Short mmCIF file of C-alpha atoms in Angstrom, two decimals:
data_model
loop_
_atom_site.label_atom_id
_atom_site.label_comp_id
_atom_site.label_asym_id
_atom_site.label_seq_id
_atom_site.Cartn_x
_atom_site.Cartn_y
_atom_site.Cartn_z
CA UNK A 1 -86.55 9.73 33.39
CA UNK A 2 -84.33 7.13 34.21
CA UNK A 3 -86.38 4.00 35.44
CA UNK A 4 -84.82 1.24 38.29
CA UNK A 5 -85.05 -2.42 38.15
CA UNK A 6 -87.86 -3.77 39.67
CA UNK A 7 -86.20 -5.22 42.78
CA UNK A 8 -84.12 -2.00 43.32
CA UNK A 9 -86.94 -0.29 42.75
CA UNK A 10 -88.90 -1.65 46.32
CA UNK A 11 -85.75 -0.93 48.11
CA UNK A 12 -85.80 2.93 47.05
CA UNK A 13 -89.74 2.96 48.38
CA UNK A 14 -88.74 0.59 51.38
CA UNK A 15 -86.32 3.11 52.51
CA UNK A 16 -88.42 6.90 50.75
CA UNK A 17 -91.34 5.59 50.55
CA UNK A 18 -93.95 8.33 48.34
CA UNK A 19 -94.95 11.24 50.94
CA UNK A 20 -98.37 13.13 50.08
CA UNK A 21 -97.77 15.95 48.36
CA UNK A 22 -100.22 17.63 51.55
CA UNK A 23 -99.29 16.87 54.37
CA UNK A 24 -96.25 14.50 53.85
CA UNK A 25 -97.22 11.31 55.51
CA UNK A 26 -96.29 7.94 53.20
CA UNK A 27 -98.63 7.29 50.47
CA UNK A 28 -98.98 4.27 48.38
CA UNK A 29 -98.03 6.20 45.66
CA UNK A 30 -96.33 9.56 43.83
CA UNK A 31 -98.33 12.73 43.33
CA UNK A 32 -101.38 11.07 45.40
CA UNK A 33 -102.41 12.39 48.56
CA UNK A 34 -103.62 10.37 51.65
CA UNK A 35 -107.12 10.55 52.56
CA UNK A 36 -107.57 13.32 55.06
CA UNK A 37 -105.98 15.62 52.41
CA UNK A 38 -107.67 14.44 49.51
CA UNK A 39 -110.93 15.22 51.36
CA UNK A 40 -110.16 18.55 52.32
CA UNK A 41 -109.59 19.22 48.68
CA UNK A 42 -111.84 21.57 46.98
CA UNK A 43 -112.40 20.02 43.17
CA UNK A 44 -113.86 22.66 40.42
CA UNK A 45 -116.40 20.86 38.38
CA UNK A 46 -119.74 21.47 36.45
CA UNK A 47 -122.48 23.29 37.11
CA UNK A 48 -120.30 26.16 36.72
CA UNK A 49 -120.76 29.46 34.31
CA UNK A 50 -120.66 28.96 30.59
CA UNK A 51 -118.44 32.40 30.95
CA UNK A 52 -115.29 31.94 33.32
CA UNK A 53 -116.24 28.48 35.01
CA UNK A 54 -117.09 29.74 38.35
CA UNK A 55 -118.99 26.81 40.22
CA UNK A 56 -122.24 27.19 41.07
CA UNK A 57 -123.84 25.97 43.73
CA UNK A 58 -126.85 23.92 41.70
CA UNK A 59 -127.02 23.01 37.97
CA UNK A 60 -128.91 26.99 36.28
CA UNK A 61 -128.30 25.19 33.03
CA UNK A 62 -125.51 25.22 30.35
CA UNK A 63 -126.01 28.37 29.38
CA UNK A 64 -126.01 30.73 32.44
CA UNK A 65 -123.54 32.92 33.59
CA UNK A 66 -122.84 34.71 36.50
CA UNK A 67 -123.57 38.37 37.04
CA UNK A 68 -119.96 39.33 36.60
CA UNK A 69 -119.99 37.41 33.15
CA UNK A 70 -122.98 39.17 32.22
CA UNK A 71 -122.28 42.21 33.32
CA UNK A 72 -118.38 42.49 31.09
CA UNK A 73 -118.21 39.52 29.81
CA UNK A 74 -114.38 38.00 29.33
CA UNK A 75 -111.65 37.70 26.19
CA UNK A 76 -110.91 34.23 27.57
CA UNK A 77 -112.64 31.00 26.63
CA UNK A 78 -112.65 29.95 30.77
CA UNK A 79 -111.17 29.34 33.39
CA UNK A 80 -110.37 26.13 34.51
CA UNK A 81 -108.89 25.23 38.30
CA UNK A 82 -108.21 21.57 39.25
CA UNK A 83 -109.41 22.87 42.73
CA UNK A 84 -110.85 25.74 45.24
CA UNK A 85 -107.45 27.67 46.71
CA UNK A 86 -107.77 26.30 50.42
CA UNK A 87 -104.85 25.34 52.86
CA UNK A 88 -103.96 22.08 50.88
CA UNK A 89 -104.39 23.59 47.96
CA UNK A 90 -102.48 26.66 49.32
CA UNK A 91 -99.59 24.22 51.05
CA UNK A 92 -98.80 22.75 47.73
CA UNK A 93 -98.40 26.10 45.17
CA UNK A 94 -96.09 28.38 47.99
CA UNK A 95 -94.12 25.15 48.85
CA UNK A 96 -93.26 24.94 44.87
CA UNK A 97 -92.71 28.94 44.32
CA UNK A 98 -90.84 29.56 47.17
CA UNK A 99 -90.20 25.92 48.82
CA UNK A 100 -88.72 24.72 45.67
CA UNK A 101 -90.31 21.39 45.35
CA UNK A 102 -90.41 21.06 41.94
CA UNK A 103 -92.00 17.44 41.86
CA UNK A 104 -94.96 19.35 42.78
CA UNK A 105 -95.62 20.97 39.59
CA UNK A 106 -96.41 17.17 38.21
CA UNK A 107 -98.34 16.63 41.11
CA UNK A 108 -100.45 19.67 39.45
CA UNK A 109 -100.71 18.94 36.37
CA UNK A 110 -101.63 15.67 36.83
CA UNK A 111 -104.58 17.31 38.42
CA UNK A 112 -105.07 19.20 36.01
CA UNK A 113 -104.98 17.54 32.54
CA UNK A 114 -108.74 16.43 32.90
CA UNK A 115 -109.71 19.38 32.43
CA UNK A 116 -107.77 20.70 29.30
CA UNK A 117 -110.52 21.77 26.34
CA UNK A 118 -110.66 19.21 23.93
CA UNK A 119 -109.78 21.08 21.08
CA UNK A 120 -106.46 22.82 23.22
CA UNK A 121 -103.98 22.98 20.41
CA UNK A 122 -100.69 24.86 22.47
CA UNK A 123 -99.97 25.05 26.21
CA UNK A 124 -98.32 28.99 26.97
CA UNK A 125 -97.06 29.34 30.67
CA UNK A 126 -97.75 32.56 32.36
CA UNK A 127 -93.98 34.22 31.93
CA UNK A 128 -91.86 35.78 34.81
CA UNK A 129 -89.78 38.00 34.01
CA UNK A 130 -86.02 37.03 33.79
CA UNK A 131 -84.27 38.82 37.12
CA UNK A 132 -87.21 37.18 38.55
CA UNK A 133 -86.20 33.84 37.28
CA UNK A 134 -82.77 34.38 38.30
CA UNK A 135 -83.26 34.42 41.78
CA UNK A 136 -85.77 32.02 42.49
CA UNK A 137 -84.53 29.78 39.86
CA UNK A 138 -87.60 28.55 37.85
CA UNK A 139 -90.32 29.68 36.30
CA UNK A 140 -93.43 27.61 38.53
CA UNK A 141 -96.07 27.67 35.74
CA UNK A 142 -93.56 26.77 33.07
CA UNK A 143 -92.71 23.59 35.13
CA UNK A 144 -95.99 23.32 35.07
CA UNK A 145 -96.66 23.48 31.52
CA UNK A 146 -93.98 21.43 31.16
CA UNK A 147 -95.98 18.51 32.90
CA UNK A 148 -99.26 18.83 31.65
CA UNK A 149 -97.87 18.62 27.83
CA UNK A 150 -96.07 14.99 28.86
CA UNK A 151 -99.00 13.96 30.70
CA UNK A 152 -101.54 14.95 27.72
CA UNK A 153 -99.82 15.37 24.34
CA UNK A 154 -100.42 19.02 23.88
CA UNK A 155 -97.58 20.59 22.63
CA UNK A 156 -95.88 23.80 24.86
CA UNK A 157 -94.65 27.00 23.36
CA UNK A 158 -92.49 28.19 27.17
CA UNK A 159 -91.21 31.10 24.82
CA UNK A 160 -93.36 32.57 22.95
CA UNK A 161 -95.04 34.58 25.54
CA UNK A 162 -93.10 37.18 27.66
CA UNK A 163 -92.32 39.61 30.28
CA UNK A 164 -90.61 42.57 29.17
CA UNK A 165 -91.21 44.57 31.89
CA UNK A 166 -90.95 44.24 35.59
CA UNK A 167 -93.52 43.92 38.23
CA UNK A 168 -93.75 44.57 42.05
CA UNK A 169 -94.99 40.99 43.86
CA UNK A 170 -99.24 41.15 43.64
CA UNK A 171 -99.17 39.17 47.15
CA UNK A 172 -101.70 41.25 49.96
CA UNK A 173 -103.02 43.91 46.38
CA UNK A 174 -106.98 44.49 45.46
CA UNK A 175 -107.95 43.17 41.74
CA UNK A 176 -107.61 47.39 40.58
CA UNK A 177 -104.26 47.75 42.19
CA UNK A 178 -103.24 44.20 40.75
CA UNK A 179 -104.83 45.43 37.87
CA UNK A 180 -102.36 48.77 37.32
CA UNK A 181 -99.73 46.62 38.00
CA UNK A 182 -99.80 44.03 35.20
CA UNK A 183 -100.92 46.60 32.02
CA UNK A 184 -99.17 46.08 29.58
CA UNK A 185 -96.40 44.17 31.54
CA UNK A 186 -96.04 41.35 28.56
CA UNK A 187 -95.57 40.93 25.21
CA UNK A 188 -95.90 37.85 22.29
CA UNK A 189 -92.56 37.40 20.70
CA UNK A 190 -93.43 35.88 17.84
CA UNK A 191 -97.47 35.92 17.03
CA UNK A 192 -96.78 33.65 14.01
CA UNK A 193 -96.65 30.94 16.82
CA UNK A 194 -100.09 31.49 18.88
CA UNK A 195 -101.79 32.51 15.56
CA UNK A 196 -104.65 30.71 14.87
CA UNK A 197 -104.71 28.20 17.57
CA UNK A 198 -106.67 27.64 20.75
CA UNK A 199 -104.19 28.61 23.35
CA UNK A 200 -104.61 27.79 27.11
CA UNK A 201 -102.48 29.91 29.87
CA UNK A 202 -101.38 27.72 32.71
CA UNK A 203 -100.45 29.28 35.68
CA UNK A 204 -100.18 28.09 39.55
CA UNK A 205 -102.53 29.46 41.03
CA UNK A 206 -105.70 32.63 39.73
CA UNK A 207 -106.12 35.31 42.02
CA UNK A 208 -108.05 38.31 40.75
CA UNK A 209 -107.63 37.92 37.23
CA UNK A 210 -105.70 40.57 36.26
CA UNK A 211 -102.78 38.26 35.07
CA UNK A 212 -104.68 35.97 33.26
CA UNK A 213 -106.52 38.88 31.56
CA UNK A 214 -103.38 41.53 30.23
CA UNK A 215 -102.34 37.97 29.10
CA UNK A 216 -105.10 37.15 27.69
CA UNK A 217 -104.99 40.48 25.80
CA UNK A 218 -102.19 40.01 24.64
CA UNK A 219 -102.56 36.59 22.42
CA UNK A 220 -105.62 37.94 21.28
CA UNK A 221 -104.02 40.55 19.12
CA UNK A 222 -101.69 38.64 18.50
CA UNK A 223 -103.99 36.40 16.25
CA UNK A 224 -104.59 33.04 19.17
CA UNK A 225 -108.00 31.65 17.94
CA UNK A 226 -108.84 31.27 21.74
CA UNK A 227 -107.26 31.13 25.14
CA UNK A 228 -108.46 29.25 28.01
CA UNK A 229 -107.33 29.42 31.43
CA UNK A 230 -105.82 26.67 32.82
CA UNK A 231 -104.31 26.63 36.61
CA UNK A 232 -104.13 24.53 39.37
CA UNK A 233 -105.69 25.90 42.20
CA UNK A 234 -108.53 28.80 41.86
CA UNK A 235 -109.36 31.19 44.32
CA UNK A 236 -113.29 31.62 44.78
CA UNK A 237 -115.05 34.82 45.50
CA UNK A 238 -116.24 33.61 49.54
CA UNK A 239 -112.23 33.22 49.82
CA UNK A 240 -111.14 36.90 48.47
CA UNK A 241 -110.24 39.52 50.84
CA UNK A 242 -111.35 42.09 48.83
#
Protein backbone atom coordinates (compact mmCIF):
# COMPACT_ATOMS: atom_id res chain seq x y z
CA UNK A 1 0.00 0.00 0.00
CA UNK A 2 1.32 3.47 -0.91
CA UNK A 3 2.40 5.46 2.16
CA UNK A 4 1.85 9.20 2.05
CA UNK A 5 4.41 11.68 3.46
CA UNK A 6 3.60 12.72 7.03
CA UNK A 7 2.58 16.27 6.11
CA UNK A 8 0.29 15.09 3.33
CA UNK A 9 -1.12 12.40 5.62
CA UNK A 10 -2.19 15.07 8.12
CA UNK A 11 -3.88 17.07 5.35
CA UNK A 12 -5.77 14.01 4.14
CA UNK A 13 -6.79 13.05 7.68
CA UNK A 14 -8.12 16.55 8.29
CA UNK A 15 -10.16 16.52 5.08
CA UNK A 16 -11.21 12.85 5.28
CA UNK A 17 -10.87 11.75 8.90
CA UNK A 18 -11.10 8.04 9.82
CA UNK A 19 -14.65 7.09 10.67
CA UNK A 20 -16.24 4.57 12.98
CA UNK A 21 -16.89 1.35 11.11
CA UNK A 22 -20.23 1.07 12.87
CA UNK A 23 -21.87 4.50 12.67
CA UNK A 24 -19.52 6.68 10.62
CA UNK A 25 -18.59 9.36 13.15
CA UNK A 26 -14.92 10.48 13.15
CA UNK A 27 -12.51 8.34 15.19
CA UNK A 28 -8.76 8.38 15.84
CA UNK A 29 -7.69 5.67 13.38
CA UNK A 30 -8.96 3.59 10.48
CA UNK A 31 -10.77 0.34 11.33
CA UNK A 32 -11.70 1.60 14.79
CA UNK A 33 -15.11 1.98 16.44
CA UNK A 34 -16.51 4.80 18.51
CA UNK A 35 -17.12 4.11 22.19
CA UNK A 36 -20.85 3.53 21.66
CA UNK A 37 -20.47 1.03 18.83
CA UNK A 38 -17.54 -0.71 20.53
CA UNK A 39 -19.49 -1.19 23.74
CA UNK A 40 -22.44 -2.64 21.80
CA UNK A 41 -20.34 -5.41 20.25
CA UNK A 42 -20.49 -8.75 22.02
CA UNK A 43 -17.00 -10.23 21.86
CA UNK A 44 -16.87 -14.01 22.01
CA UNK A 45 -14.21 -15.59 24.21
CA UNK A 46 -13.88 -18.35 26.82
CA UNK A 47 -15.57 -19.80 28.71
CA UNK A 48 -17.01 -21.69 25.76
CA UNK A 49 -17.87 -25.15 24.49
CA UNK A 50 -14.79 -27.29 23.84
CA UNK A 51 -16.40 -28.62 20.68
CA UNK A 52 -17.91 -25.63 18.87
CA UNK A 53 -16.80 -22.58 20.92
CA UNK A 54 -20.37 -21.63 21.78
CA UNK A 55 -19.99 -19.16 24.67
CA UNK A 56 -21.12 -20.30 28.12
CA UNK A 57 -22.61 -18.03 30.75
CA UNK A 58 -20.14 -19.41 33.31
CA UNK A 59 -17.04 -21.60 33.33
CA UNK A 60 -17.98 -25.29 33.11
CA UNK A 61 -14.42 -26.58 32.76
CA UNK A 62 -11.98 -26.85 29.87
CA UNK A 63 -13.54 -29.98 28.39
CA UNK A 64 -17.21 -29.00 28.82
CA UNK A 65 -19.38 -29.33 25.72
CA UNK A 66 -22.76 -27.93 24.81
CA UNK A 67 -25.77 -30.20 24.31
CA UNK A 68 -25.52 -30.19 20.52
CA UNK A 69 -21.86 -31.26 20.58
CA UNK A 70 -22.58 -34.02 23.08
CA UNK A 71 -25.41 -35.32 20.93
CA UNK A 72 -23.70 -34.89 17.56
CA UNK A 73 -19.95 -34.13 17.80
CA UNK A 74 -18.90 -31.76 14.99
CA UNK A 75 -16.40 -32.68 12.30
CA UNK A 76 -14.72 -29.29 12.60
CA UNK A 77 -12.26 -28.22 15.29
CA UNK A 78 -14.33 -25.31 16.53
CA UNK A 79 -16.15 -22.18 15.38
CA UNK A 80 -14.26 -19.07 16.38
CA UNK A 81 -16.07 -15.77 15.89
CA UNK A 82 -14.90 -12.30 16.82
CA UNK A 83 -18.36 -11.08 17.85
CA UNK A 84 -21.94 -12.16 18.24
CA UNK A 85 -24.28 -11.16 15.42
CA UNK A 86 -25.97 -7.91 16.42
CA UNK A 87 -26.82 -4.50 14.93
CA UNK A 88 -23.24 -3.22 14.48
CA UNK A 89 -21.81 -6.59 13.40
CA UNK A 90 -24.68 -7.05 10.95
CA UNK A 91 -24.20 -3.55 9.52
CA UNK A 92 -20.55 -4.24 8.71
CA UNK A 93 -21.33 -7.62 7.16
CA UNK A 94 -24.13 -6.29 4.96
CA UNK A 95 -22.24 -3.18 3.86
CA UNK A 96 -19.25 -5.32 2.91
CA UNK A 97 -21.28 -7.96 1.08
CA UNK A 98 -23.90 -5.83 -0.64
CA UNK A 99 -22.61 -2.26 -0.34
CA UNK A 100 -19.12 -2.81 -1.70
CA UNK A 101 -17.42 -1.41 1.42
CA UNK A 102 -14.41 -3.66 0.91
CA UNK A 103 -12.28 -1.87 3.53
CA UNK A 104 -14.46 -3.52 6.16
CA UNK A 105 -12.79 -6.83 5.31
CA UNK A 106 -9.65 -5.55 7.03
CA UNK A 107 -11.69 -4.15 9.92
CA UNK A 108 -13.09 -7.63 10.52
CA UNK A 109 -9.77 -9.41 9.99
CA UNK A 110 -7.99 -7.28 12.59
CA UNK A 111 -10.43 -8.55 15.25
CA UNK A 112 -10.41 -12.13 13.96
CA UNK A 113 -6.63 -12.58 13.94
CA UNK A 114 -6.47 -13.02 17.72
CA UNK A 115 -8.69 -16.10 17.44
CA UNK A 116 -6.48 -17.93 14.95
CA UNK A 117 -5.51 -21.38 16.24
CA UNK A 118 -1.85 -21.61 17.18
CA UNK A 119 -1.33 -24.45 14.70
CA UNK A 120 -3.05 -22.74 11.72
CA UNK A 121 -1.24 -23.61 8.48
CA UNK A 122 -3.58 -22.49 5.70
CA UNK A 123 -6.44 -20.00 5.39
CA UNK A 124 -9.19 -21.05 2.99
CA UNK A 125 -12.17 -18.74 2.32
CA UNK A 126 -15.68 -20.09 1.80
CA UNK A 127 -16.07 -19.82 -1.99
CA UNK A 128 -18.82 -18.28 -4.08
CA UNK A 129 -20.11 -19.63 -7.36
CA UNK A 130 -18.55 -17.81 -10.31
CA UNK A 131 -21.87 -16.22 -11.27
CA UNK A 132 -22.24 -14.74 -7.79
CA UNK A 133 -18.73 -13.31 -8.04
CA UNK A 134 -19.50 -11.84 -11.46
CA UNK A 135 -22.62 -10.11 -10.15
CA UNK A 136 -21.08 -8.91 -6.86
CA UNK A 137 -17.57 -8.28 -8.11
CA UNK A 138 -15.79 -10.02 -5.23
CA UNK A 139 -16.00 -12.76 -2.63
CA UNK A 140 -16.20 -11.12 0.81
CA UNK A 141 -14.75 -14.21 2.54
CA UNK A 142 -11.73 -14.11 0.23
CA UNK A 143 -11.17 -10.41 1.01
CA UNK A 144 -11.25 -11.17 4.74
CA UNK A 145 -8.84 -14.09 4.27
CA UNK A 146 -6.48 -11.85 2.27
CA UNK A 147 -6.45 -9.25 5.06
CA UNK A 148 -6.08 -11.93 7.74
CA UNK A 149 -3.13 -13.47 5.92
CA UNK A 150 -1.40 -10.09 5.79
CA UNK A 151 -2.08 -9.36 9.45
CA UNK A 152 -1.17 -12.79 10.84
CA UNK A 153 1.40 -14.05 8.34
CA UNK A 154 -0.47 -17.31 7.69
CA UNK A 155 -0.56 -18.57 4.08
CA UNK A 156 -3.91 -18.49 2.30
CA UNK A 157 -5.32 -20.18 -0.78
CA UNK A 158 -8.46 -18.66 -2.30
CA UNK A 159 -8.70 -21.19 -5.14
CA UNK A 160 -8.35 -24.61 -3.53
CA UNK A 161 -11.97 -24.80 -2.32
CA UNK A 162 -14.50 -24.23 -5.09
CA UNK A 163 -18.26 -24.02 -5.48
CA UNK A 164 -19.06 -25.71 -8.81
CA UNK A 165 -22.79 -25.91 -8.17
CA UNK A 166 -24.83 -22.74 -7.98
CA UNK A 167 -27.28 -22.57 -5.06
CA UNK A 168 -30.09 -20.26 -4.07
CA UNK A 169 -29.42 -17.58 -1.46
CA UNK A 170 -29.64 -18.94 2.09
CA UNK A 171 -31.09 -15.84 3.71
CA UNK A 172 -34.48 -16.57 5.21
CA UNK A 173 -34.09 -20.36 5.13
CA UNK A 174 -34.20 -22.58 8.20
CA UNK A 175 -31.34 -24.83 9.31
CA UNK A 176 -32.57 -27.97 7.57
CA UNK A 177 -33.33 -26.08 4.37
CA UNK A 178 -29.86 -24.53 4.38
CA UNK A 179 -28.22 -27.93 4.85
CA UNK A 180 -30.18 -29.40 1.95
CA UNK A 181 -29.35 -26.49 -0.36
CA UNK A 182 -25.55 -26.64 0.16
CA UNK A 183 -25.21 -30.44 0.22
CA UNK A 184 -22.74 -31.35 -2.51
CA UNK A 185 -22.19 -27.72 -3.53
CA UNK A 186 -18.45 -27.62 -2.68
CA UNK A 187 -15.33 -29.42 -3.90
CA UNK A 188 -11.57 -29.32 -3.39
CA UNK A 189 -9.80 -28.48 -6.64
CA UNK A 190 -6.36 -29.70 -5.58
CA UNK A 191 -6.34 -32.08 -2.58
CA UNK A 192 -2.56 -31.96 -2.34
CA UNK A 193 -2.71 -28.33 -1.25
CA UNK A 194 -4.72 -29.14 1.90
CA UNK A 195 -3.54 -32.66 2.67
CA UNK A 196 -2.12 -32.97 6.16
CA UNK A 197 -2.65 -29.30 6.99
CA UNK A 198 -4.50 -27.55 9.81
CA UNK A 199 -6.95 -25.53 7.71
CA UNK A 200 -8.80 -22.42 8.88
CA UNK A 201 -12.04 -21.89 6.94
CA UNK A 202 -12.73 -18.14 6.75
CA UNK A 203 -16.18 -16.55 6.36
CA UNK A 204 -18.01 -13.37 7.30
CA UNK A 205 -21.00 -14.73 9.24
CA UNK A 206 -21.72 -18.13 10.80
CA UNK A 207 -25.47 -18.66 10.94
CA UNK A 208 -26.75 -22.25 11.04
CA UNK A 209 -23.43 -23.90 10.24
CA UNK A 210 -24.73 -25.60 7.08
CA UNK A 211 -22.22 -23.97 4.73
CA UNK A 212 -19.29 -24.45 7.11
CA UNK A 213 -20.26 -28.10 7.65
CA UNK A 214 -20.45 -28.78 3.90
CA UNK A 215 -17.04 -27.14 3.36
CA UNK A 216 -15.51 -28.97 6.33
CA UNK A 217 -16.71 -32.30 4.99
CA UNK A 218 -14.99 -31.96 1.62
CA UNK A 219 -11.78 -30.50 3.12
CA UNK A 220 -11.44 -33.44 5.52
CA UNK A 221 -12.18 -35.89 2.71
CA UNK A 222 -9.37 -34.25 0.75
CA UNK A 223 -6.99 -35.00 3.59
CA UNK A 224 -6.93 -31.85 5.73
CA UNK A 225 -5.65 -32.68 9.23
CA UNK A 226 -8.24 -30.41 10.84
CA UNK A 227 -10.65 -27.62 9.92
CA UNK A 228 -11.39 -24.70 12.23
CA UNK A 229 -14.04 -22.16 11.22
CA UNK A 230 -13.09 -18.52 11.75
CA UNK A 231 -15.57 -15.72 11.09
CA UNK A 232 -16.39 -12.14 11.91
CA UNK A 233 -19.80 -12.72 13.53
CA UNK A 234 -21.77 -15.67 14.80
CA UNK A 235 -25.53 -15.88 15.15
CA UNK A 236 -25.99 -17.21 18.69
CA UNK A 237 -28.83 -19.64 19.52
CA UNK A 238 -30.88 -17.04 21.40
CA UNK A 239 -30.93 -14.87 18.27
CA UNK A 240 -31.88 -17.59 15.76
CA UNK A 241 -35.40 -17.77 14.42
CA UNK A 242 -35.33 -21.42 13.30
